[in-house]
């Protein structure tokens, strides 16, 4: 498992990545992150929804409601905005530099 402290600064990046292919809702995003990481990272629900609030406030995602036809439940969906795509690209570049720097301090013992 990855410590939430280690990955905290990249939760937004993970969520935006999940929205690159299209709109989705919270549980599905969380499940897909868990599956993609082979259960090495499980994003807590509070972390996920705090990130949604922050990303939406900054204009990186938009939320909207969609009725689930069979159950009649209203679910909140999210989609990435053009600004969110730009932010995602910035965070990817930042990660490359972060990796370079941290790798300078990693050695097999």
mmCIF file of N, CA, C and O in Angstrom:
data_model
loop_
_atom_site.group_PDB
_atom_site.id
_atom_site.type_symbol
_atom_site.label_atom_id
_atom_site.label_comp_id
_atom_site.label_asym_id
_atom_site.label_seq_id
_atom_site.Cartn_x
_atom_site.Cartn_y
_atom_site.Cartn_z
ATOM 1 N N UNK A 1 0.827 -1.188 0.000
ATOM 2 C CA UNK A 1 0.000 0.000 0.000
ATOM 3 C C UNK A 1 0.873 1.254 0.000
ATOM 4 O O UNK A 1 1.902 1.295 0.636
ATOM 5 N N UNK A 2 0.416 2.248 -0.713
ATOM 6 C CA UNK A 2 1.101 3.536 -0.752
ATOM 7 C C UNK A 2 0.522 4.428 0.342
ATOM 8 O O UNK A 2 -0.696 4.540 0.481
ATOM 9 N N UNK A 3 1.384 5.063 1.093
ATOM 10 C CA UNK A 3 0.947 5.993 2.127
ATOM 11 C C UNK A 3 0.231 7.178 1.481
ATOM 12 O O UNK A 3 0.683 7.709 0.457
ATOM 13 N N UNK A 4 -0.866 7.584 2.079
ATOM 14 C CA UNK A 4 -1.596 8.735 1.534
ATOM 15 C C UNK A 4 -0.742 10.006 1.602
ATOM 16 O O UNK A 4 -0.922 10.916 0.803
ATOM 17 N N UNK A 5 0.202 10.056 2.542
ATOM 18 C CA UNK A 5 1.093 11.219 2.638
ATOM 19 C C UNK A 5 1.972 11.341 1.391
ATOM 20 O O UNK A 5 2.258 12.438 0.931
ATOM 21 N N UNK A 6 2.400 10.205 0.856
ATOM 22 C CA UNK A 6 3.296 10.203 -0.297
ATOM 23 C C UNK A 6 2.589 10.720 -1.543
ATOM 24 O O UNK A 6 3.155 11.475 -2.325
ATOM 25 N N UNK A 7 1.359 10.346 -1.721
ATOM 26 C CA UNK A 7 0.669 10.628 -2.980
ATOM 27 C C UNK A 7 -0.289 11.823 -2.896
ATOM 28 O O UNK A 7 -0.860 12.242 -3.894
ATOM 29 N N UNK A 8 -0.432 12.409 -1.729
ATOM 30 C CA UNK A 8 -1.403 13.481 -1.488
ATOM 31 C C UNK A 8 -1.385 14.571 -2.560
ATOM 32 O O UNK A 8 -2.417 14.994 -3.036
ATOM 33 N N UNK A 9 -0.234 15.012 -2.968
ATOM 34 C CA UNK A 9 -0.131 16.098 -3.943
ATOM 35 C C UNK A 9 -0.533 15.704 -5.351
ATOM 36 O O UNK A 9 -0.626 16.560 -6.226
ATOM 37 N N UNK A 10 -0.812 14.425 -5.554
ATOM 38 C CA UNK A 10 -1.157 13.958 -6.898
ATOM 39 C C UNK A 10 -2.544 13.331 -6.988
ATOM 40 O O UNK A 10 -2.907 12.775 -8.019
ATOM 41 N N UNK A 11 -3.341 13.466 -5.933
ATOM 42 C CA UNK A 11 -4.711 12.967 -5.990
ATOM 43 C C UNK A 11 -5.494 13.637 -7.118
ATOM 44 O O UNK A 11 -6.248 12.978 -7.833
ATOM 45 N N UNK A 12 -5.307 14.942 -7.280
ATOM 46 C CA UNK A 12 -5.993 15.655 -8.359
ATOM 47 C C UNK A 12 -5.606 15.074 -9.720
ATOM 48 O O UNK A 12 -6.453 14.891 -10.591
ATOM 49 N N UNK A 13 -4.332 14.760 -9.878
ATOM 50 C CA UNK A 13 -3.840 14.204 -11.135
ATOM 51 C C UNK A 13 -4.502 12.853 -11.416
ATOM 52 O O UNK A 13 -4.913 12.579 -12.547
ATOM 53 N N UNK A 14 -4.623 12.025 -10.389
ATOM 54 C CA UNK A 14 -5.244 10.717 -10.552
ATOM 55 C C UNK A 14 -6.707 10.861 -10.981
ATOM 56 O O UNK A 14 -7.168 10.157 -11.888
ATOM 57 N N UNK A 15 -7.407 11.763 -10.344
ATOM 58 C CA UNK A 15 -8.820 11.976 -10.676
ATOM 59 C C UNK A 15 -8.964 12.527 -12.090
ATOM 60 O O UNK A 15 -9.799 12.045 -12.869
ATOM 61 N N UNK A 16 -8.153 13.513 -12.430
ATOM 62 C CA UNK A 16 -8.226 14.080 -13.783
ATOM 63 C C UNK A 16 -7.904 13.020 -14.838
ATOM 64 O O UNK A 16 -8.538 12.976 -15.889
ATOM 65 N N UNK A 17 -6.944 12.159 -14.547
ATOM 66 C CA UNK A 17 -6.617 11.071 -15.467
ATOM 67 C C UNK A 17 -7.856 10.207 -15.724
ATOM 68 O O UNK A 17 -8.147 9.834 -16.859
ATOM 69 N N UNK A 18 -8.570 9.897 -14.656
ATOM 70 C CA UNK A 18 -9.759 9.056 -14.777
ATOM 71 C C UNK A 18 -10.858 9.735 -15.604
ATOM 72 O O UNK A 18 -11.696 9.055 -16.183
ATOM 73 N N UNK A 19 -10.811 11.056 -15.674
ATOM 74 C CA UNK A 19 -11.831 11.794 -16.428
ATOM 75 C C UNK A 19 -11.403 12.106 -17.860
ATOM 76 O O UNK A 19 -12.186 12.660 -18.630
ATOM 77 N N UNK A 20 -10.175 11.757 -18.227
ATOM 78 C CA UNK A 20 -9.699 12.040 -19.582
ATOM 79 C C UNK A 20 -10.538 11.341 -20.643
ATOM 80 O O UNK A 20 -10.762 11.875 -21.724
ATOM 81 N N UNK A 21 -10.995 10.135 -20.354
ATOM 82 C CA UNK A 21 -11.758 9.350 -21.334
ATOM 83 C C UNK A 21 -13.238 9.681 -21.334
ATOM 84 O O UNK A 21 -13.971 9.217 -22.195
ATOM 85 N N UNK A 22 -13.692 10.438 -20.338
ATOM 86 C CA UNK A 22 -15.112 10.792 -20.295
ATOM 87 C C UNK A 22 -15.607 10.975 -18.878
ATOM 88 O O UNK A 22 -14.891 10.749 -17.910
ATOM 89 N N UNK A 23 -16.844 11.380 -18.788
ATOM 90 C CA UNK A 23 -17.451 11.677 -17.495
ATOM 91 C C UNK A 23 -17.591 10.423 -16.639
ATOM 92 O O UNK A 23 -17.678 9.308 -17.159
ATOM 93 N N UNK A 24 -17.624 10.647 -15.332
ATOM 94 C CA UNK A 24 -17.740 9.535 -14.396
ATOM 95 C C UNK A 24 -18.251 10.072 -13.068
ATOM 96 O O UNK A 24 -18.366 11.275 -12.872
ATOM 97 N N UNK A 25 -18.529 9.165 -12.140
ATOM 98 C CA UNK A 25 -19.014 9.545 -10.819
ATOM 99 C C UNK A 25 -18.048 9.021 -9.753
ATOM 100 O O UNK A 25 -17.169 8.200 -10.037
ATOM 101 N N UNK A 26 -18.201 9.525 -8.544
ATOM 102 C CA UNK A 26 -17.240 9.276 -7.478
ATOM 103 C C UNK A 26 -16.884 7.830 -7.229
ATOM 104 O O UNK A 26 -15.706 7.461 -7.230
ATOM 105 N N UNK A 27 -17.880 6.982 -7.005
ATOM 106 C CA UNK A 27 -17.589 5.581 -6.691
ATOM 107 C C UNK A 27 -16.837 4.908 -7.835
ATOM 108 O O UNK A 27 -15.882 4.164 -7.608
ATOM 109 N N UNK A 28 -17.245 5.181 -9.053
ATOM 110 C CA UNK A 28 -16.587 4.568 -10.212
ATOM 111 C C UNK A 28 -15.130 5.028 -10.328
ATOM 112 O O UNK A 28 -14.239 4.226 -10.610
ATOM 113 N N UNK A 29 -14.880 6.301 -10.085
ATOM 114 C CA UNK A 29 -13.513 6.836 -10.128
ATOM 115 C C UNK A 29 -12.660 6.163 -9.059
ATOM 116 O O UNK A 29 -11.553 5.699 -9.327
ATOM 117 N N UNK A 30 -13.188 6.078 -7.856
ATOM 118 C CA UNK A 30 -12.474 5.450 -6.750
ATOM 119 C C UNK A 30 -12.163 3.985 -7.062
ATOM 120 O O UNK A 30 -11.041 3.512 -6.861
ATOM 121 N N UNK A 31 -13.160 3.265 -7.560
ATOM 122 C CA UNK A 31 -12.993 1.854 -7.912
ATOM 123 C C UNK A 31 -11.934 1.685 -9.001
ATOM 124 O O UNK A 31 -11.082 0.801 -8.923
ATOM 125 N N UNK A 32 -11.961 2.555 -10.009
ATOM 126 C CA UNK A 32 -11.000 2.457 -11.106
ATOM 127 C C UNK A 32 -9.576 2.759 -10.654
ATOM 128 O O UNK A 32 -8.626 2.142 -11.136
ATOM 129 N N UNK A 33 -9.412 3.695 -9.734
ATOM 130 C CA UNK A 33 -8.085 3.990 -9.181
ATOM 131 C C UNK A 33 -7.570 2.759 -8.433
ATOM 132 O O UNK A 33 -6.427 2.344 -8.599
ATOM 133 N N UNK A 34 -8.434 2.160 -7.625
ATOM 134 C CA UNK A 34 -8.065 0.951 -6.882
ATOM 135 C C UNK A 34 -7.660 -0.170 -7.827
ATOM 136 O O UNK A 34 -6.645 -0.827 -7.621
ATOM 137 N N UNK A 35 -8.439 -0.373 -8.885
ATOM 138 C CA UNK A 35 -8.140 -1.444 -9.834
ATOM 139 C C UNK A 35 -6.862 -1.177 -10.615
ATOM 140 O O UNK A 35 -6.035 -2.069 -10.794
ATOM 141 N N UNK A 36 -6.701 0.050 -11.096
ATOM 142 C CA UNK A 36 -5.528 0.394 -11.894
ATOM 143 C C UNK A 36 -4.233 0.234 -11.100
ATOM 144 O O UNK A 36 -3.204 -0.130 -11.648
ATOM 145 N N UNK A 37 -4.307 0.485 -9.799
ATOM 146 C CA UNK A 37 -3.116 0.377 -8.951
ATOM 147 C C UNK A 37 -2.982 -0.997 -8.308
ATOM 148 O O UNK A 37 -2.130 -1.181 -7.430
ATOM 149 N N UNK A 38 -3.805 -1.950 -8.725
ATOM 150 C CA UNK A 38 -3.796 -3.286 -8.113
ATOM 151 C C UNK A 38 -3.926 -3.204 -6.596
ATOM 152 O O UNK A 38 -3.199 -3.868 -5.858
ATOM 153 N N UNK A 39 -4.816 -2.338 -6.144
ATOM 154 C CA UNK A 39 -5.108 -2.161 -4.709
ATOM 155 C C UNK A 39 -3.943 -1.566 -3.916
ATOM 156 O O UNK A 39 -3.957 -1.569 -2.690
ATOM 157 N N UNK A 40 -2.928 -1.035 -4.606
ATOM 158 C CA UNK A 40 -1.795 -0.431 -3.903
ATOM 159 C C UNK A 40 -2.149 0.957 -3.378
ATOM 160 O O UNK A 40 -1.496 1.469 -2.473
ATOM 161 N N UNK A 41 -3.164 1.561 -3.972
ATOM 162 C CA UNK A 41 -3.627 2.855 -3.475
ATOM 163 C C UNK A 41 -5.144 2.868 -3.478
ATOM 164 O O UNK A 41 -5.773 2.623 -4.506
ATOM 165 N N UNK A 42 -5.690 3.127 -2.309
ATOM 166 C CA UNK A 42 -7.132 3.255 -2.147
ATOM 167 C C UNK A 42 -7.395 4.674 -1.657
ATOM 168 O O UNK A 42 -6.951 5.051 -0.570
ATOM 169 N N UNK A 43 -8.067 5.457 -2.482
ATOM 170 C CA UNK A 43 -8.359 6.840 -2.128
ATOM 171 C C UNK A 43 -9.576 6.854 -1.198
ATOM 172 O O UNK A 43 -10.629 6.320 -1.541
ATOM 173 N N UNK A 44 -9.405 7.446 -0.025
ATOM 174 C CA UNK A 44 -10.501 7.536 0.927
ATOM 175 C C UNK A 44 -11.611 8.414 0.350
ATOM 176 O O UNK A 44 -11.345 9.346 -0.415
ATOM 177 N N UNK A 45 -12.827 8.113 0.751
ATOM 178 C CA UNK A 45 -13.986 8.852 0.245
ATOM 179 C C UNK A 45 -13.878 10.343 0.571
ATOM 180 O O UNK A 45 -14.165 11.182 -0.275
ATOM 181 N N UNK A 46 -13.439 10.668 1.778
ATOM 182 C CA UNK A 46 -13.313 12.083 2.150
ATOM 183 C C UNK A 46 -12.270 12.784 1.286
ATOM 184 O O UNK A 46 -12.456 13.930 0.895
ATOM 185 N N UNK A 47 -11.189 12.087 0.971
ATOM 186 C CA UNK A 47 -10.142 12.641 0.108
ATOM 187 C C UNK A 47 -10.688 12.882 -1.288
ATOM 188 O O UNK A 47 -10.465 13.937 -1.885
ATOM 189 N N UNK A 48 -11.430 11.912 -1.800
ATOM 190 C CA UNK A 48 -12.004 12.002 -3.141
ATOM 191 C C UNK A 48 -12.945 13.196 -3.259
ATOM 192 O O UNK A 48 -12.818 14.019 -4.167
ATOM 193 N N UNK A 49 -13.876 13.325 -2.321
ATOM 194 C CA UNK A 49 -14.868 14.386 -2.428
ATOM 195 C C UNK A 49 -14.288 15.760 -2.099
ATOM 196 O O UNK A 49 -14.730 16.762 -2.650
ATOM 197 N N UNK A 50 -13.265 15.814 -1.264
ATOM 198 C CA UNK A 50 -12.554 17.081 -1.035
ATOM 199 C C UNK A 50 -11.857 17.517 -2.322
ATOM 200 O O UNK A 50 -11.856 18.694 -2.673
ATOM 201 N N UNK A 51 -11.277 16.551 -3.025
ATOM 202 C CA UNK A 51 -10.608 16.849 -4.295
ATOM 203 C C UNK A 51 -11.618 17.319 -5.332
ATOM 204 O O UNK A 51 -11.362 18.269 -6.069
ATOM 205 N N UNK A 52 -12.794 16.674 -5.398
ATOM 206 C CA UNK A 52 -13.830 17.118 -6.331
ATOM 207 C C UNK A 52 -14.193 18.575 -6.069
ATOM 208 O O UNK A 52 -14.293 19.382 -6.991
ATOM 209 N N UNK A 53 -14.373 18.927 -4.803
ATOM 210 C CA UNK A 53 -14.732 20.304 -4.436
ATOM 211 C C UNK A 53 -13.646 21.274 -4.871
ATOM 212 O O UNK A 53 -13.925 22.315 -5.468
ATOM 213 N N UNK A 54 -12.404 20.942 -4.580
ATOM 214 C CA UNK A 54 -11.266 21.805 -4.934
ATOM 215 C C UNK A 54 -11.132 21.938 -6.451
ATOM 216 O O UNK A 54 -10.962 23.035 -6.987
ATOM 217 N N UNK A 55 -11.213 20.821 -7.162
ATOM 218 C CA UNK A 55 -11.069 20.842 -8.614
ATOM 219 C C UNK A 55 -12.191 21.643 -9.272
ATOM 220 O O UNK A 55 -11.952 22.389 -10.222
ATOM 221 N N UNK A 56 -13.383 21.500 -8.757
ATOM 222 C CA UNK A 56 -14.515 22.244 -9.332
ATOM 223 C C UNK A 56 -14.389 23.736 -9.025
ATOM 224 O O UNK A 56 -14.618 24.571 -9.896
ATOM 225 N N UNK A 57 -13.991 24.057 -7.807
ATOM 226 C CA UNK A 57 -13.809 25.464 -7.418
ATOM 227 C C UNK A 57 -12.769 26.143 -8.310
ATOM 228 O O UNK A 57 -12.904 27.310 -8.671
ATOM 229 N N UNK A 58 -11.729 25.397 -8.698
ATOM 230 C CA UNK A 58 -10.667 25.945 -9.547
ATOM 231 C C UNK A 58 -10.989 25.884 -11.033
ATOM 232 O O UNK A 58 -10.181 26.309 -11.863
ATOM 233 N N UNK A 59 -12.147 25.341 -11.378
ATOM 234 C CA UNK A 59 -12.565 25.299 -12.771
ATOM 235 C C UNK A 59 -11.957 24.153 -13.572
ATOM 236 O O UNK A 59 -12.005 24.169 -14.801
ATOM 237 N N UNK A 60 -11.421 23.140 -12.883
ATOM 238 C CA UNK A 60 -10.768 22.025 -13.570
ATOM 239 C C UNK A 60 -11.737 20.895 -13.923
ATOM 240 O O UNK A 60 -11.445 20.085 -14.791
ATOM 241 N N UNK A 61 -12.852 20.831 -13.193
ATOM 242 C CA UNK A 61 -13.890 19.862 -13.513
ATOM 243 C C UNK A 61 -15.247 20.545 -13.384
ATOM 244 O O UNK A 61 -15.363 21.612 -12.760
ATOM 245 N N UNK A 62 -16.257 19.920 -13.975
ATOM 246 C CA UNK A 62 -17.639 20.363 -13.838
ATOM 247 C C UNK A 62 -18.439 19.183 -13.314
ATOM 248 O O UNK A 62 -18.172 18.038 -13.678
ATOM 249 N N UNK A 63 -19.411 19.480 -12.476
ATOM 250 C CA UNK A 63 -20.295 18.427 -11.990
ATOM 251 C C UNK A 63 -21.683 18.634 -12.577
ATOM 252 O O UNK A 63 -22.070 19.751 -12.917
ATOM 253 N N UNK A 64 -22.403 17.530 -12.698
ATOM 254 C CA UNK A 64 -23.779 17.590 -13.169
ATOM 255 C C UNK A 64 -24.492 16.341 -12.679
ATOM 256 O O UNK A 64 -23.860 15.352 -12.315
ATOM 257 N N UNK A 65 -25.805 16.426 -12.625
ATOM 258 C CA UNK A 65 -26.605 15.293 -12.160
ATOM 259 C C UNK A 65 -27.117 14.496 -13.339
ATOM 260 O O UNK A 65 -27.415 15.041 -14.394
ATOM 261 N N UNK A 66 -27.208 13.202 -13.105
ATOM 262 C CA UNK A 66 -27.760 12.318 -14.119
ATOM 263 C C UNK A 66 -28.609 11.278 -13.403
ATOM 264 O O UNK A 66 -28.173 10.692 -12.417
ATOM 265 N N UNK A 67 -29.815 11.086 -13.877
ATOM 266 C CA UNK A 67 -30.697 10.079 -13.287
ATOM 267 C C UNK A 67 -30.288 8.704 -13.775
ATOM 268 O O UNK A 67 -29.987 8.512 -14.946
ATOM 269 N N UNK A 68 -30.271 7.780 -12.851
ATOM 270 C CA UNK A 68 -30.028 6.384 -13.212
ATOM 271 C C UNK A 68 -31.385 5.796 -13.569
ATOM 272 O O UNK A 68 -32.251 5.669 -12.717
ATOM 273 N N UNK A 69 -31.584 5.464 -14.826
ATOM 274 C CA UNK A 69 -32.892 5.069 -15.335
ATOM 275 C C UNK A 69 -33.524 3.900 -14.581
ATOM 276 O O UNK A 69 -34.698 3.939 -14.261
ATOM 277 N N UNK A 70 -32.779 2.874 -14.277
ATOM 278 C CA UNK A 70 -33.370 1.689 -13.662
ATOM 279 C C UNK A 70 -33.708 1.886 -12.177
ATOM 280 O O UNK A 70 -34.666 1.339 -11.682
ATOM 281 N N UNK A 71 -32.920 2.674 -11.490
ATOM 282 C CA UNK A 71 -33.128 2.852 -10.050
ATOM 283 C C UNK A 71 -33.783 4.182 -9.709
ATOM 284 O O UNK A 71 -34.257 4.351 -8.593
ATOM 285 N N UNK A 72 -33.768 5.117 -10.628
ATOM 286 C CA UNK A 72 -34.335 6.429 -10.365
ATOM 287 C C UNK A 72 -33.494 7.286 -9.438
ATOM 288 O O UNK A 72 -33.931 8.329 -8.996
ATOM 289 N N UNK A 73 -32.284 6.836 -9.113
ATOM 290 C CA UNK A 73 -31.391 7.604 -8.237
ATOM 291 C C UNK A 73 -30.682 8.687 -9.031
ATOM 292 O O UNK A 73 -30.306 8.481 -10.178
ATOM 293 N N UNK A 74 -30.489 9.821 -8.403
ATOM 294 C CA UNK A 74 -29.741 10.895 -9.027
ATOM 295 C C UNK A 74 -28.292 10.797 -8.576
ATOM 296 O O UNK A 74 -28.009 10.731 -7.384
ATOM 297 N N UNK A 75 -27.390 10.762 -9.519
ATOM 298 C CA UNK A 75 -25.969 10.592 -9.233
ATOM 299 C C UNK A 75 -25.218 11.803 -9.764
ATOM 300 O O UNK A 75 -25.519 12.299 -10.839
ATOM 301 N N UNK A 76 -24.206 12.261 -9.006
ATOM 302 C CA UNK A 76 -23.378 13.376 -9.452
ATOM 303 C C UNK A 76 -22.254 12.848 -10.322
ATOM 304 O O UNK A 76 -21.480 11.995 -9.890
ATOM 305 N N UNK A 77 -22.174 13.360 -11.534
ATOM 306 C CA UNK A 77 -21.117 13.005 -12.477
ATOM 307 C C UNK A 77 -20.151 14.178 -12.598
ATOM 308 O O UNK A 77 -20.512 15.326 -12.319
ATOM 309 N N UNK A 78 -18.941 13.869 -13.024
ATOM 310 C CA UNK A 78 -17.906 14.883 -13.207
ATOM 311 C C UNK A 78 -17.303 14.739 -14.592
ATOM 312 O O UNK A 78 -17.210 13.648 -15.130
ATOM 313 N N UNK A 79 -16.883 15.888 -15.152
ATOM 314 C CA UNK A 79 -16.164 15.882 -16.431
ATOM 315 C C UNK A 79 -15.028 16.897 -16.327
ATOM 316 O O UNK A 79 -15.132 17.904 -15.620
ATOM 317 N N UNK A 80 -13.959 16.622 -17.038
ATOM 318 C CA UNK A 80 -12.796 17.510 -17.049
ATOM 319 C C UNK A 80 -13.084 18.685 -17.986
ATOM 320 O O UNK A 80 -13.765 18.536 -18.994
ATOM 321 N N UNK A 81 -12.579 19.852 -17.638
ATOM 322 C CA UNK A 81 -12.727 21.055 -18.464
ATOM 323 C C UNK A 81 -11.426 21.295 -19.228
ATOM 324 O O UNK A 81 -10.398 20.677 -18.918
ATOM 325 N N UNK A 82 -11.436 22.205 -20.199
ATOM 326 C CA UNK A 82 -10.174 22.557 -20.871
ATOM 327 C C UNK A 82 -9.103 23.041 -19.883
ATOM 328 O O UNK A 82 -7.935 22.689 -20.004
ATOM 329 N N UNK A 83 -9.519 23.815 -18.875
ATOM 330 C CA UNK A 83 -8.556 24.264 -17.853
ATOM 331 C C UNK A 83 -8.020 23.065 -17.077
ATOM 332 O O UNK A 83 -6.837 23.022 -16.716
ATOM 333 N N UNK A 84 -8.869 22.094 -16.827
ATOM 334 C CA UNK A 84 -8.450 20.884 -16.124
ATOM 335 C C UNK A 84 -7.453 20.075 -16.924
ATOM 336 O O UNK A 84 -6.507 19.507 -16.376
ATOM 337 N N UNK A 85 -7.638 20.051 -18.225
ATOM 338 C CA UNK A 85 -6.691 19.356 -19.096
ATOM 339 C C UNK A 85 -5.323 20.035 -19.033
ATOM 340 O O UNK A 85 -4.292 19.362 -18.940
ATOM 341 N N UNK A 86 -5.311 21.355 -19.043
ATOM 342 C CA UNK A 86 -4.055 22.095 -18.904
ATOM 343 C C UNK A 86 -3.389 21.839 -17.556
ATOM 344 O O UNK A 86 -2.173 21.639 -17.481
ATOM 345 N N UNK A 87 -4.190 21.821 -16.495
ATOM 346 C CA UNK A 87 -3.669 21.557 -15.158
ATOM 347 C C UNK A 87 -3.102 20.137 -15.076
ATOM 348 O O UNK A 87 -2.033 19.916 -14.499
ATOM 349 N N UNK A 88 -3.795 19.181 -15.695
ATOM 350 C CA UNK A 88 -3.321 17.798 -15.730
ATOM 351 C C UNK A 88 -1.947 17.728 -16.398
ATOM 352 O O UNK A 88 -1.026 17.081 -15.896
ATOM 353 N N UNK A 89 -1.794 18.408 -17.515
ATOM 354 C CA UNK A 89 -0.501 18.415 -18.219
ATOM 355 C C UNK A 89 0.601 19.015 -17.345
ATOM 356 O O UNK A 89 1.720 18.502 -17.306
ATOM 357 N N UNK A 90 0.282 20.115 -16.646
ATOM 358 C CA UNK A 90 1.257 20.744 -15.742
ATOM 359 C C UNK A 90 1.692 19.771 -14.645
ATOM 360 O O UNK A 90 2.879 19.669 -14.323
ATOM 361 N N UNK A 91 0.717 19.081 -14.051
ATOM 362 C CA UNK A 91 1.031 18.146 -12.974
ATOM 363 C C UNK A 91 1.866 16.969 -13.481
ATOM 364 O O UNK A 91 2.731 16.468 -12.761
ATOM 365 N N UNK A 92 1.639 16.540 -14.712
ATOM 366 C CA UNK A 92 2.449 15.454 -15.292
ATOM 367 C C UNK A 92 3.894 15.899 -15.470
ATOM 368 O O UNK A 92 4.826 15.142 -15.176
ATOM 369 N N UNK A 93 4.088 17.121 -15.943
ATOM 370 C CA UNK A 93 5.455 17.652 -16.088
ATOM 371 C C UNK A 93 6.108 17.801 -14.720
ATOM 372 O O UNK A 93 7.284 17.475 -14.550
ATOM 373 N N UNK A 94 5.347 18.292 -13.751
ATOM 374 C CA UNK A 94 5.864 18.438 -12.390
ATOM 375 C C UNK A 94 6.299 17.081 -11.834
ATOM 376 O O UNK A 94 7.330 16.969 -11.182
ATOM 377 N N UNK A 95 5.515 16.037 -12.115
ATOM 378 C CA UNK A 95 5.848 14.696 -11.633
ATOM 379 C C UNK A 95 7.169 14.210 -12.203
ATOM 380 O O UNK A 95 7.974 13.593 -11.501
ATOM 381 N N UNK A 96 7.415 14.491 -13.471
ATOM 382 C CA UNK A 96 8.674 14.070 -14.091
ATOM 383 C C UNK A 96 9.860 14.685 -13.357
ATOM 384 O O UNK A 96 10.855 14.006 -13.074
ATOM 385 N N UNK A 97 9.760 15.945 -13.029
ATOM 386 C CA UNK A 97 10.845 16.631 -12.310
ATOM 387 C C UNK A 97 10.951 16.076 -10.890
ATOM 388 O O UNK A 97 12.058 15.837 -10.389
ATOM 389 N N UNK A 98 9.811 15.847 -10.253
ATOM 390 C CA UNK A 98 9.804 15.278 -8.900
ATOM 391 C C UNK A 98 10.511 13.928 -8.887
ATOM 392 O O UNK A 98 11.338 13.653 -8.007
ATOM 393 N N UNK A 99 10.208 13.086 -9.862
ATOM 394 C CA UNK A 99 10.864 11.778 -9.963
ATOM 395 C C UNK A 99 12.378 11.928 -10.101
ATOM 396 O O UNK A 99 13.135 11.214 -9.443
ATOM 397 N N UNK A 100 12.800 12.843 -10.967
ATOM 398 C CA UNK A 100 14.241 13.066 -11.166
ATOM 399 C C UNK A 100 14.915 13.433 -9.851
ATOM 400 O O UNK A 100 15.974 12.894 -9.516
ATOM 401 N N UNK A 101 14.307 14.350 -9.112
ATOM 402 C CA UNK A 101 14.905 14.817 -7.860
ATOM 403 C C UNK A 101 14.919 13.705 -6.813
ATOM 404 O O UNK A 101 15.958 13.435 -6.201
ATOM 405 N N UNK A 102 13.797 13.044 -6.612
ATOM 406 C CA UNK A 102 13.733 11.991 -5.589
ATOM 407 C C UNK A 102 14.662 10.840 -5.950
ATOM 408 O O UNK A 102 15.335 10.276 -5.076
ATOM 409 N N UNK A 103 14.754 10.510 -7.220
ATOM 410 C CA UNK A 103 15.645 9.415 -7.637
ATOM 411 C C UNK A 103 17.103 9.683 -7.296
ATOM 412 O O UNK A 103 17.881 8.737 -7.129
ATOM 413 N N UNK A 104 17.480 10.944 -7.166
ATOM 414 C CA UNK A 104 18.841 11.272 -6.761
ATOM 415 C C UNK A 104 19.147 10.781 -5.351
ATOM 416 O O UNK A 104 20.301 10.597 -4.974
ATOM 417 N N UNK A 105 18.085 10.558 -4.569
ATOM 418 C CA UNK A 105 18.251 10.183 -3.171
ATOM 419 C C UNK A 105 17.840 8.754 -2.874
ATOM 420 O O UNK A 105 17.770 8.346 -1.715
ATOM 421 N N UNK A 106 17.591 7.989 -3.909
ATOM 422 C CA UNK A 106 17.178 6.589 -3.727
ATOM 423 C C UNK A 106 18.355 5.682 -4.079
ATOM 424 O O UNK A 106 18.956 5.814 -5.142
ATOM 425 N N UNK A 107 18.669 4.793 -3.146
ATOM 426 C CA UNK A 107 19.742 3.845 -3.429
ATOM 427 C C UNK A 107 19.388 2.512 -2.794
ATOM 428 O O UNK A 107 18.762 2.463 -1.736
ATOM 429 N N UNK A 108 19.758 1.454 -3.459
ATOM 430 C CA UNK A 108 19.550 0.114 -2.928
ATOM 431 C C UNK A 108 20.529 -0.123 -1.802
ATOM 432 O O UNK A 108 21.718 0.130 -1.927
ATOM 433 N N UNK A 109 20.062 -0.618 -0.710
ATOM 434 C CA UNK A 109 20.925 -0.913 0.446
ATOM 435 C C UNK A 109 21.049 -2.401 0.670
ATOM 436 O O UNK A 109 20.231 -3.168 0.397
#
